[in-house]
Amino acid sequence: MRTSKLLLSTLKETPSDAEIISHQLMLRAGMIRKLAAGLYTWLPLGLKVLHKVEAIVREEMDKAGAQEVLMPVVQPAELWQESGRWDQMGAEMLRMHDRHSRDFCLGPTHEEVITDLIRNEVQSYKQLPANFYQIQTKFRDERRPRFGVMRAREFLMKDAYSFHTDQASLDETYEAMYQAYSRIFTRLGLDFRAVLADTGAIGGSSSHEFHVLASSGEDAIAFSDNSDYAANVELAEALAVGERAAPSQEMELVDTPNAKTIADLVEQHGQPIEKTIKTLIVHGSEVAESKLVALLVRGDHELNELKAEKLPAIESPLRMATEEEIREAVGAGPGSLGPVKLPIHCIADRSVAVMSDFSAGANVDGKHYFGINWERDLPLPPVADLRNVVEGDPSPDGHGHLEIKRGVEVGHIFQLGQKYSEAMSAGVLDENGKNITMTMGCYGIGVSRVVAAAIEQNHDDKGIIWPDAIAPFQIALLPMNMHKSERVREESEKLYEELTAAGYSVLFDDRKERAGVMFADMELIGIPHRVVVGDKGIDKGVVEYKGRRDESNQDVARDSLLEFLNTKLA
RNA sequence: CGGCGUGUAGCGCAGCCUGGUAGCGCACUUCCUUCGGGAGGAAGGGGUCGGAGGUUCGAAUCCUCUCACGCCGACCA
């Protein structure tokens, strides 16, 4: 393609509302433009990349035995009412009605539609297992769309749904999808990890997320330095570390009028942070001994809300108590709480249970106890895993220690079981002519998000550096002074034809621009390979080559260029 | 959905406090020079200052309402 025929809308300046690097570069490179919050138009250059990602996903899904379908974006309410999600979904689902006042929604996902299809089309166990996928636009009315296409309201997703007669068959397809996903992200040229994930409200036994590692990622993932254990931190189990030491201090009541936070306690009173306890008050469930429940976490640890709300004594979803509620129940404000003489139900994190000589609020405003010890000063409350794992924690599988990195969730596979097939009566006849409810699996890839994630992982101060597999063009062909030098023009045109004929996608910069502009634009849009044609080179019978990541140019003999590129791009 | 903030040319911004009829840089058009790392000069085009109402002789500027967008938080099969 010639740049003169391409809408190459590059920007020198960074649009002010773009926060993360991929969003900035996608705007600057002219890949996308915003239409409204969370809604983006893909420009020709961006769409090329999107299509490349799609093609790889499609190939690997086909190879893994899935069949492609295409379902409507607009879906009737009846299906969602049948699965029970019409009421569950909330404002995230955009609803509308047609001219006959029938309710519809923009599909945030397609479990209902596919289940409806398959219950009508598949009658026999002989037709199973089967796996169907589509690459389709989804709409989720995010509370807060941000980061460009990374977290847009309208986005492109590959979603697949598998149907089985039993769990063993589902396990098999699940494994096949796990492998297919690994191949897809490997082919895309991305540094990724598959991690254990929370199955969420949807239940099911097994779930993995695929994360592209990037410092701007919204998720934290933990993985062992000595095994292949990897999990979302929200899920990773925090094991108890060490044993409780014997008391060495007396418990004393200390005036701490200005210490409202753990940080204050550490700064003003010299308490080591790992000898302090944070007391968080949440609402209890019906089975709790009190209306409010106190959760004890070490000062330097973070409460894991997901773990907490899974405890029977705690209301789910988790709800923090307000200051008034706390004062009413405890008699002191949130800055002075602690387990000593606390009048409400209390649960301690595992690492809290092994603390000694620690400090915590005295449940009297402006006072803390120092030198507290379990059993001697107060009984040890029930113990549970309440906190997020931190770097250096032992790996839950017993091998090695945890490292924590940030990732962008680009894929998620999980086992649905019979949630939808049961609610929507999707069954088949088995060998004995008996009706059995189908078992389902579900597998998603955020196609448009992959594009942003790839940039997060592959860029420098000049712009994007596309992995070869998804670059909009493989080669940038830059003629120097073509509009003055007839030899350069002829040579470039010839090269363009040759390279194109050899099957390469070439972006030929035939604009009447200065060299600097061409270089800067090609680097910004991230074309991985660059060939420069100039008078100087023609005299020597060479052209210049530079890989996007290379430090400098190299001369390549004109006659062996094709051969050279064949090895470079192999 | 709560807190905060911002809306002035395609993009980035100034002007607003202290009302007097809109400006800078980039981009765009034409010409001259330059011509291998985002060139220099000259001349141009483009804005109902987010919208509505109000105060005033006069509103981008002050007041009220409203819409949009963004940041932080909460939320996220």
XYZ file of C-alpha atoms (C1' of nucleotides) in Angstrom:
647
model
C 0.000 0.000 0.000
C 1.071 3.552 -0.656
C 0.907 6.145 2.095
C -0.689 8.540 -0.364
C -3.670 6.162 -0.442
C -3.799 5.542 3.299
C -5.499 7.696 5.905
C -2.322 8.149 7.914
C -3.553 10.450 10.667
C -0.564 10.671 12.945
C -0.379 13.228 15.715
C 2.695 14.891 17.148
C 1.008 15.865 20.343
C -0.508 13.477 22.841
C -4.244 13.923 23.333
C -4.769 15.031 26.909
C -7.362 12.467 27.934
C -5.203 9.450 27.140
C -3.779 8.015 30.325
C -1.876 4.875 29.422
C 0.740 4.427 26.748
C -1.263 2.143 24.463
C -4.161 4.587 24.381
C -1.827 7.488 23.637
C 0.000 5.623 20.901
C -3.151 4.273 19.283
C -4.453 7.818 19.017
C -1.141 9.253 17.879
C -0.559 6.518 15.326
C -4.008 7.082 13.866
C -5.362 3.634 14.750
C -8.493 4.704 16.581
C -10.613 7.775 17.224
C -13.085 8.258 20.019
C -16.721 8.745 19.171
C -18.064 8.915 22.746
C -17.074 7.519 26.129
C -15.946 3.946 25.595
C -16.827 3.965 21.882
C -14.102 3.967 19.270
C -13.858 4.024 15.502
C -11.093 1.873 14.107
C -9.185 3.707 11.379
C -7.688 1.752 8.461
C -4.339 1.279 10.153
C -5.814 0.052 13.422
C -8.283 -2.205 11.690
C -5.459 -3.976 9.901
C -3.985 -4.943 13.243
C -7.353 -5.987 14.614
C -7.866 -8.219 11.583
C -4.468 -9.822 12.069
C -5.318 -10.733 15.633
C -8.694 -12.041 14.526
C -7.116 -14.197 11.848
C -4.777 -15.898 14.283
C -7.543 -16.481 16.781
C -9.780 -17.891 14.061
C -7.106 -20.231 12.733
C -6.320 -21.683 16.118
C -9.970 -22.043 17.086
C -10.660 -23.890 13.852
C -7.609 -26.037 14.412
C -8.891 -26.888 17.889
C -12.122 -28.175 16.390
C -14.416 -25.254 17.132
C -17.016 -24.133 14.583
C -17.561 -20.491 13.784
C -21.013 -18.945 14.021
C -22.247 -15.369 14.199
C -24.959 -14.379 16.625
C -26.899 -11.113 16.803
C -25.719 -8.185 18.864
C -29.300 -7.369 19.769
C -30.955 -10.021 21.906
C -34.535 -10.499 23.107
C -35.263 -10.084 26.807
C -37.124 -13.389 26.991
C -33.932 -15.401 26.794
C -32.363 -13.415 29.593
C -35.470 -13.741 31.696
C -35.321 -17.473 31.182
C -31.755 -17.698 32.503
C -32.605 -15.297 35.293
C -30.014 -12.767 34.262
C -32.408 -10.090 33.012
C -32.810 -9.026 36.635
C -29.320 -9.973 37.788
C -27.320 -8.016 35.262
C -27.967 -4.476 36.375
C -27.080 -1.342 34.488
C -24.096 -2.916 32.798
C -26.531 -4.343 30.279
C -27.885 -1.755 27.893
C -31.591 -2.321 27.430
C -33.952 -1.001 24.810
C -37.250 -1.771 23.240
C -38.437 -1.937 19.676
C -41.435 -0.289 18.037
C -43.720 -2.975 19.444
C -42.463 -2.256 22.965
C -40.703 -5.598 23.151
C -37.637 -5.561 25.405
C -34.186 -6.168 24.000
C -30.622 -5.693 25.117
C -27.262 -5.210 23.495
C -25.480 -8.478 24.131
C -22.823 -8.216 26.819
C -22.196 -11.930 26.226
C -23.942 -14.758 24.399
C -24.551 -17.715 26.737
C -28.306 -17.396 26.392
C -28.347 -17.136 22.623
C -26.022 -20.055 22.036
C -27.828 -22.243 24.580
C -31.115 -21.461 22.897
C -29.640 -22.327 19.521
C -28.116 -25.602 20.603
C -31.132 -26.846 22.537
C -33.091 -26.496 19.313
C -30.488 -27.908 16.968
C -28.883 -30.705 18.984
C -30.956 -33.649 20.112
C -28.573 -36.525 20.504
C -25.491 -37.311 22.538
C -23.980 -38.402 19.224
C -23.742 -34.741 18.199
C -21.626 -33.945 21.241
C -19.192 -32.682 22.211
C -19.391 -29.558 20.116
C -17.739 -26.182 20.432
C -19.033 -23.002 18.769
C -17.328 -19.647 18.578
C -17.840 -16.221 17.120
C -15.887 -13.016 16.801
C -18.457 -10.405 17.595
C -18.967 -6.963 19.037
C -20.046 -6.905 22.662
C -21.515 -4.055 24.602
C -21.123 -3.616 28.333
C -22.147 -0.306 29.792
C -19.101 0.009 32.045
C -19.465 2.327 34.987
C -16.196 3.842 34.037
C -14.814 3.190 30.592
C -11.126 4.105 30.393
C -7.775 3.424 28.797
C -9.095 3.553 25.223
C -9.988 0.174 23.765
C -8.492 -1.493 26.824
C -11.673 -0.939 28.760
C -14.212 0.243 26.248
C -17.957 -0.196 26.381
C -18.151 -1.575 22.873
C -15.402 -4.041 22.111
C -14.549 -7.005 19.938
C -14.504 -10.394 21.577
C -14.000 -13.960 20.528
C -16.326 -16.074 22.604
C -16.768 -19.815 22.430
C -19.218 -22.175 24.084
C -18.833 -25.927 24.312
C -21.503 -28.548 24.991
C -20.994 -31.960 26.543
C -22.744 -34.991 27.906
C -20.521 -35.177 30.959
C -17.774 -33.545 32.968
C -15.010 -35.710 31.520
C -15.829 -34.470 28.040
C -15.882 -30.881 29.263
C -12.495 -31.387 30.901
C -11.118 -32.548 27.585
C -12.364 -29.535 25.646
C -11.307 -27.232 28.446
C -7.799 -28.589 28.172
C -7.888 -28.255 24.386
C -8.933 -24.614 24.738
C -6.187 -24.018 27.277
C -3.704 -25.319 24.737
C -5.280 -23.337 21.890
C -5.104 -20.135 23.937
C -1.463 -20.765 24.735
C -0.755 -21.194 21.043
C -2.707 -18.056 20.150
C -0.863 -15.786 22.552
C 2.457 -17.355 21.628
C 1.773 -16.735 17.946
C 0.728 -13.174 18.697
C 4.226 -12.682 20.063
C 3.128 -11.709 23.561
C 4.639 -12.413 26.960
C 1.719 -13.961 28.816
C 0.802 -16.187 31.751
C -2.129 -18.501 32.320
C -3.287 -18.119 35.896
C -5.854 -19.718 38.162
C -8.840 -17.442 38.449
C -11.906 -16.903 40.499
C -14.942 -18.574 39.017
C -17.100 -15.679 40.127
C -20.812 -15.751 40.624
C -21.124 -18.161 37.765
C -19.670 -21.019 39.773
C -18.110 -23.978 38.075
C -15.047 -25.931 38.992
C -12.190 -24.671 36.949
C -11.159 -21.324 35.554
C -8.043 -19.800 34.075
C -7.285 -16.284 32.977
C -4.665 -15.455 30.383
C -2.752 -12.310 31.182
C -0.383 -10.299 29.058
C 2.296 -9.034 31.412
C 2.444 -5.241 31.493
C 3.144 -2.798 34.288
C -0.050 -0.903 33.520
C -2.187 -4.033 33.871
C -5.302 -3.753 35.998
C -4.828 -7.168 37.612
C -2.098 -8.377 39.910
C -1.016 -11.938 39.373
C 1.086 -14.088 41.636
C 3.319 -16.880 40.484
C 5.882 -19.158 42.030
C 9.575 -18.729 41.329
C 10.015 -22.460 41.629
C 6.971 -24.132 40.070
C 4.318 -23.391 37.492
C 1.813 -22.194 40.067
C 0.197 -18.952 38.931
C -2.984 -17.300 40.136
C -4.772 -14.016 40.258
C -3.804 -12.449 43.606
C -7.447 -12.203 44.504
C -7.450 -15.998 44.511
C -3.937 -16.965 45.660
C -3.994 -18.501 49.099
C -1.908 -16.814 51.765
C -0.292 -19.475 53.914
C 0.697 -18.820 57.514
C 4.343 -17.908 57.833
C 6.430 -18.916 60.845
C 5.324 -19.680 64.376
C 4.218 -17.471 67.184
C 7.103 -16.311 69.365
C 6.765 -16.247 73.140
C 5.731 -12.914 74.677
C 8.625 -10.654 75.633
C 6.745 -7.446 76.461
C 4.047 -6.461 78.902
C 0.809 -5.128 77.462
C 0.484 -1.401 78.076
C -2.124 1.221 77.279
C -0.548 4.141 75.446
C -1.930 7.590 74.625
C -1.907 8.008 70.857
C -3.983 11.121 70.281
C -2.698 11.755 66.761
C -2.433 8.193 65.499
C -5.431 7.472 63.303
C -3.759 5.140 60.819
C -1.202 2.379 60.809
C 1.227 4.769 59.129
C 0.779 7.241 62.041
C 1.444 4.490 64.560
C 4.631 3.532 62.774
C 5.850 7.115 62.393
C 4.872 8.610 65.717
C 5.404 5.692 68.054
C 8.128 3.684 66.367
C 6.016 0.533 66.126
C 7.359 -1.809 63.405
C 4.592 -2.100 60.818
C 4.648 -5.880 60.938
C 3.909 -5.657 64.684
C 0.697 -3.705 64.127
C -2.822 -4.911 63.503
C -5.428 -3.325 61.267
C -8.976 -3.820 62.415
C -11.578 -3.579 59.670
C -15.256 -3.621 60.462
C -17.692 -5.166 57.982
C -21.281 -6.260 58.041
C -21.917 -9.799 59.276
C -24.305 -12.352 57.853
C -27.256 -13.894 59.691
C -25.039 -16.611 61.150
C -22.577 -14.135 62.678
C -22.636 -13.617 66.428
C -22.972 -9.874 66.007
C -24.320 -7.499 63.409
C -20.839 -6.259 62.635
C -17.729 -8.386 62.300
C -14.126 -7.305 62.860
C -11.437 -8.546 60.496
C -7.861 -8.462 61.763
C -5.065 -8.044 59.238
C -1.401 -7.238 59.804
C -0.613 -3.541 59.329
C 1.389 -4.073 56.176
C -1.158 -6.451 54.624
C -4.227 -5.791 52.526
C -7.660 -7.254 53.077
C -8.793 -9.536 50.258
C -12.476 -8.788 49.947
C -13.175 -11.823 47.826
C -11.789 -14.153 50.483
C -13.591 -12.296 53.233
C -17.025 -12.444 51.676
C -16.709 -16.177 51.163
C -16.638 -16.672 54.941
C -20.026 -17.745 56.323
C -20.071 -15.085 59.042
C -19.663 -12.259 56.560
C -22.308 -10.650 54.438
C -21.823 -11.092 50.712
C -21.201 -8.855 48.875
C -18.834 -7.368 51.388
C -19.970 -4.122 52.979
C -17.708 -1.964 55.131
C -19.338 -0.490 58.231
C -19.753 3.270 58.424
C -18.144 5.290 61.177
C -21.515 5.752 62.926
C -22.195 2.031 62.903
C -18.738 1.377 64.319
C -19.139 3.940 67.099
C -22.471 2.518 68.055
C -21.125 -1.044 68.295
C -17.641 -0.408 69.661
C -17.698 3.022 71.216
C -14.628 4.237 69.382
C -13.816 5.523 65.900
C -12.092 3.629 63.080
C -8.663 5.026 64.019
C -8.534 3.359 67.424
C -9.881 -0.157 66.936
C -8.293 -3.387 68.083
C -9.118 -6.927 69.213
C -8.633 -6.328 72.942
C -12.046 -6.242 74.660
C -13.747 -5.866 71.306
C -17.458 -6.506 71.817
C -18.141 -7.960 68.364
C -17.446 -11.117 66.413
C -13.798 -11.207 65.382
C -11.832 -13.112 62.714
C -8.027 -13.033 62.468
C -5.922 -13.503 59.395
C -3.494 -16.419 59.481
C -0.483 -14.161 59.779
C -2.140 -12.240 62.601
C -2.471 -15.493 64.556
C 1.310 -15.916 64.668
C 2.046 -12.374 65.866
C 3.401 -11.550 69.302
C 4.153 -8.311 71.169
C 1.942 -6.444 68.693
C 0.076 -3.188 68.893
C -3.512 -2.333 68.064
C -6.197 0.165 68.913
C -7.703 0.019 72.413
C -11.285 0.668 71.304
C -11.035 3.996 73.102
C -10.459 7.092 71.009
C -6.820 8.205 71.116
C -5.475 5.077 72.814
C -3.637 1.967 71.642
C -2.346 -1.123 73.383
C 1.296 -2.022 72.758
C 2.888 -5.394 73.544
C -0.276 -7.439 73.099
C 0.032 -11.231 73.100
C -2.514 -13.862 72.152
C -3.758 -16.225 74.841
C -2.042 -14.225 77.601
C -3.944 -10.943 77.052
C -6.896 -12.182 75.057
C -8.035 -15.416 73.433
C -7.102 -16.036 69.820
C -10.200 -15.498 67.663
C -11.147 -17.823 64.797
C -8.477 -17.764 62.087
C -8.978 -17.538 58.318
C -7.137 -16.539 55.162
C -8.161 -12.897 54.816
C -5.374 -11.081 53.053
C -3.848 -10.597 49.619
C -0.625 -12.462 49.115
C 2.477 -10.323 48.883
C 5.770 -10.767 47.104
C 7.895 -13.348 48.920
C 5.018 -15.329 50.441
C 5.408 -19.091 50.182
C 3.737 -20.518 47.107
C 0.443 -22.221 47.971
C 1.560 -25.387 46.178
C 4.483 -25.677 48.556
C 7.166 -25.017 45.983
C 9.122 -21.788 46.041
C 7.968 -18.266 46.772
C 5.539 -15.919 45.082
C 6.441 -13.140 42.727
C 3.809 -10.588 41.820
C 3.453 -8.915 38.454
C 0.747 -6.931 36.780
C -1.167 -8.247 33.836
C -3.861 -7.354 31.350
C -6.553 -10.007 31.203
C -6.898 -10.924 27.541
C -8.440 -14.354 27.824
C -10.608 -16.276 30.232
C -11.704 -19.878 30.043
C -14.058 -21.519 32.427
C -16.421 -24.352 33.013
C -20.035 -23.312 33.215
C -21.360 -26.692 34.217
C -25.123 -26.783 33.833
C -26.024 -23.287 34.950
C -27.492 -22.244 31.610
C -28.437 -25.615 30.198
C -30.480 -26.314 33.307
C -32.158 -22.915 33.481
C -32.997 -23.119 29.793
C -33.718 -26.860 29.597
C -31.012 -27.688 27.114
C -30.708 -31.438 27.034
C -29.994 -34.334 24.714
C -30.954 -37.998 24.729
C -28.223 -40.343 25.929
C -27.497 -43.942 24.828
C -30.473 -45.120 26.835
C -32.875 -42.634 25.378
C -32.901 -40.720 28.619
C -32.805 -36.949 28.618
C -29.668 -35.474 30.148
C -28.830 -31.836 30.717
C -25.850 -30.661 28.735
C -22.680 -29.551 30.473
C -21.100 -26.364 29.153
C -17.796 -24.561 28.951
C -17.115 -20.981 27.918
C -13.973 -19.393 26.485
C -13.351 -15.713 25.766
C -10.616 -13.596 24.232
C -10.761 -9.804 24.222
C -9.641 -9.269 20.634
C -9.601 -5.478 20.696
C -7.998 -5.510 24.120
C -5.226 -7.739 22.785
C -4.236 -4.953 20.407
C -3.843 -2.486 23.279
C -2.078 -5.060 25.447
C 0.404 -5.770 22.662
C 1.319 -2.084 22.589
C 1.644 -1.886 26.362
C 4.216 -4.604 26.073
C 5.955 -3.452 22.894
C 6.795 0.220 22.564
C 9.589 2.717 23.051
C 9.851 6.493 23.204
C 9.385 6.706 19.438
C 6.194 4.702 19.279
C 4.786 1.235 18.778
C 6.954 -1.792 18.009
C 4.613 -4.400 16.549
C 5.347 -8.080 16.908
C 5.723 -9.377 13.329
C 2.551 -11.440 13.557
C 0.205 -8.493 14.005
C 2.003 -5.561 12.395
C -0.286 -3.608 10.036
C 2.495 -3.823 7.439
C 5.651 -5.887 7.550
C 7.955 -3.530 5.720
C 8.161 0.242 5.415
C 9.732 1.288 2.116
C 11.122 4.803 2.335
C 12.458 6.595 -0.729
C 14.745 9.558 -0.039
C 13.999 12.543 -2.241
C 11.914 10.557 -4.634
C 10.267 13.691 -5.909
C 13.618 15.056 -7.081
C 15.548 11.941 -7.952
C 14.187 9.923 -10.843
C 16.589 7.055 -10.062
C 15.270 6.795 -6.536
C 11.731 6.783 -7.848
C 12.411 4.032 -10.339
C 14.369 1.979 -7.873
C 11.716 2.326 -5.175
C 8.840 1.473 -7.500
C 10.739 -1.586 -8.633
C 11.456 -2.660 -5.077
C 7.855 -2.106 -4.098
C 6.706 -4.404 -6.857
C 9.293 -7.023 -6.061
C 8.578 -7.137 -2.357
C 4.840 -7.143 -2.878
C 5.150 -9.913 -5.442
C 7.203 -11.883 -2.938
C 4.190 -11.813 -0.659
C 5.216 -9.109 1.795
C 2.862 -6.404 2.945
C 4.742 -3.206 2.211
C 3.895 0.354 3.123
C 5.508 2.507 0.442
C 5.887 6.066 1.660
C 5.336 7.980 -1.566
C 4.322 11.196 0.153
C 6.225 14.339 -0.721
C 7.612 14.498 2.795
C 11.006 15.109 4.255
C 13.029 12.147 5.447
C 12.583 12.979 9.117
C 8.829 12.998 8.816
C 8.794 9.602 7.125
C 11.120 8.057 9.692
C 9.171 9.447 12.597
C 5.809 8.313 11.211
C 6.959 4.795 10.398
C 8.471 4.428 13.844
C 5.365 5.794 15.511
C 3.062 3.351 13.733
C 5.507 0.595 14.541
C 6.336 -1.074 11.217
C 8.862 -3.750 12.261
C 11.152 -3.594 9.211
C 12.382 -0.583 7.270
C 14.047 -0.355 3.890
C 15.457 3.001 2.767
C 16.295 3.802 -0.853
C 18.566 6.768 -1.567
C 20.908 8.101 -4.233
C 23.915 7.290 -2.101
C 22.892 3.673 -1.798
C 22.069 3.323 -5.466
C 25.629 4.403 -6.309
C 26.962 1.617 -4.112
C 24.365 -0.912 -5.230
C 22.835 -1.164 -1.746
C 19.727 -0.262 0.201
C 19.540 0.374 3.910
C 17.770 -1.968 6.307
C 16.818 -1.329 9.904
C 14.683 -3.441 12.215
C 12.401 -1.396 14.458
C 14.338 -2.535 17.516
C 17.798 -2.242 15.929
C 20.263 0.372 17.091
C 21.374 1.375 13.618
C 21.098 0.847 9.878
C 22.886 -1.754 7.848
C 23.612 -1.737 4.140
C 22.278 -4.678 2.212
C 23.285 -5.409 -1.363
C 20.400 -4.508 -3.599
C 20.495 -7.873 -5.330
C 20.358 -9.927 -2.154
C 17.683 -7.862 -0.404
C 14.918 -10.375 -0.938
C 17.048 -13.177 0.381
C 18.027 -11.025 3.340
C 14.406 -10.222 4.168
C 13.399 -13.834 3.785
C 15.681 -14.746 6.669
C 14.761 -11.677 8.720
C 11.054 -12.282 8.374
C 11.146 -16.047 8.495
C -22.950 5.408 41.554
C -20.022 8.965 45.171
C -15.849 12.745 45.370
C -12.999 16.183 42.391
C -11.953 18.572 37.861
C -12.348 20.236 32.682
C -15.270 22.030 28.317
C -12.357 28.232 23.770
C -10.289 26.030 15.653
C -8.849 18.961 13.895
C -4.960 18.440 18.305
C -2.361 20.895 22.621
C -3.395 25.321 25.270
C -3.758 30.910 26.876
C -7.601 34.542 27.772
C -12.021 34.187 32.651
C -9.947 36.402 38.840
C -10.480 42.459 37.294
C -16.985 42.075 31.431
C -15.603 45.999 26.021
C -16.983 41.456 20.871
C -11.140 35.880 20.605
C -5.558 34.523 20.595
C -0.824 31.216 20.544
C 1.705 26.523 19.001
C 0.927 22.144 15.944
C -1.992 20.517 11.794
C -4.379 22.383 6.984
C -4.160 25.581 1.820
C -0.829 28.484 -1.763
C 4.064 30.311 -3.064
C 9.566 30.738 -2.404
C 13.886 28.544 -0.234
C 15.493 23.902 2.084
C 15.865 18.566 1.029
C 18.767 11.582 4.894
C 15.778 12.465 11.401
C 9.260 15.820 12.953
C 12.797 22.658 8.075
C 12.616 28.435 7.369
C 9.881 32.530 5.385
C 5.454 34.890 3.267
C 0.278 34.910 2.526
C -4.328 32.394 3.836
C -8.756 29.218 5.516
C -11.085 27.491 9.852
C -14.255 29.106 16.225
C -22.643 30.811 17.272
C -15.990 30.166 23.355
C -20.449 22.597 25.265
C -25.952 24.065 25.634
C -30.122 26.933 27.816
C -31.656 30.838 30.760
C -30.393 35.220 33.621
C -27.585 39.944 35.177
C -25.650 44.071 32.082
C -25.545 49.347 27.398
C -22.260 45.109 26.519
C -20.811 38.159 28.615
C -15.749 33.299 26.602
C -15.415 36.192 31.266
C -20.403 37.120 36.475
C -25.010 34.007 38.278
C -28.447 29.607 37.733
C -29.626 25.178 35.446
C -28.178 21.445 32.093
C -25.174 18.237 28.986
C -20.562 16.055 27.794
C -15.766 14.458 28.959
C -11.859 13.147 32.345
C -9.361 11.714 37.114
C -9.781 9.120 42.077
C -12.899 5.572 44.498
C -16.567 1.800 44.492
C -18.025 -1.887 40.781
C -16.673 -5.545 36.962
C -20.577 -13.207 33.818
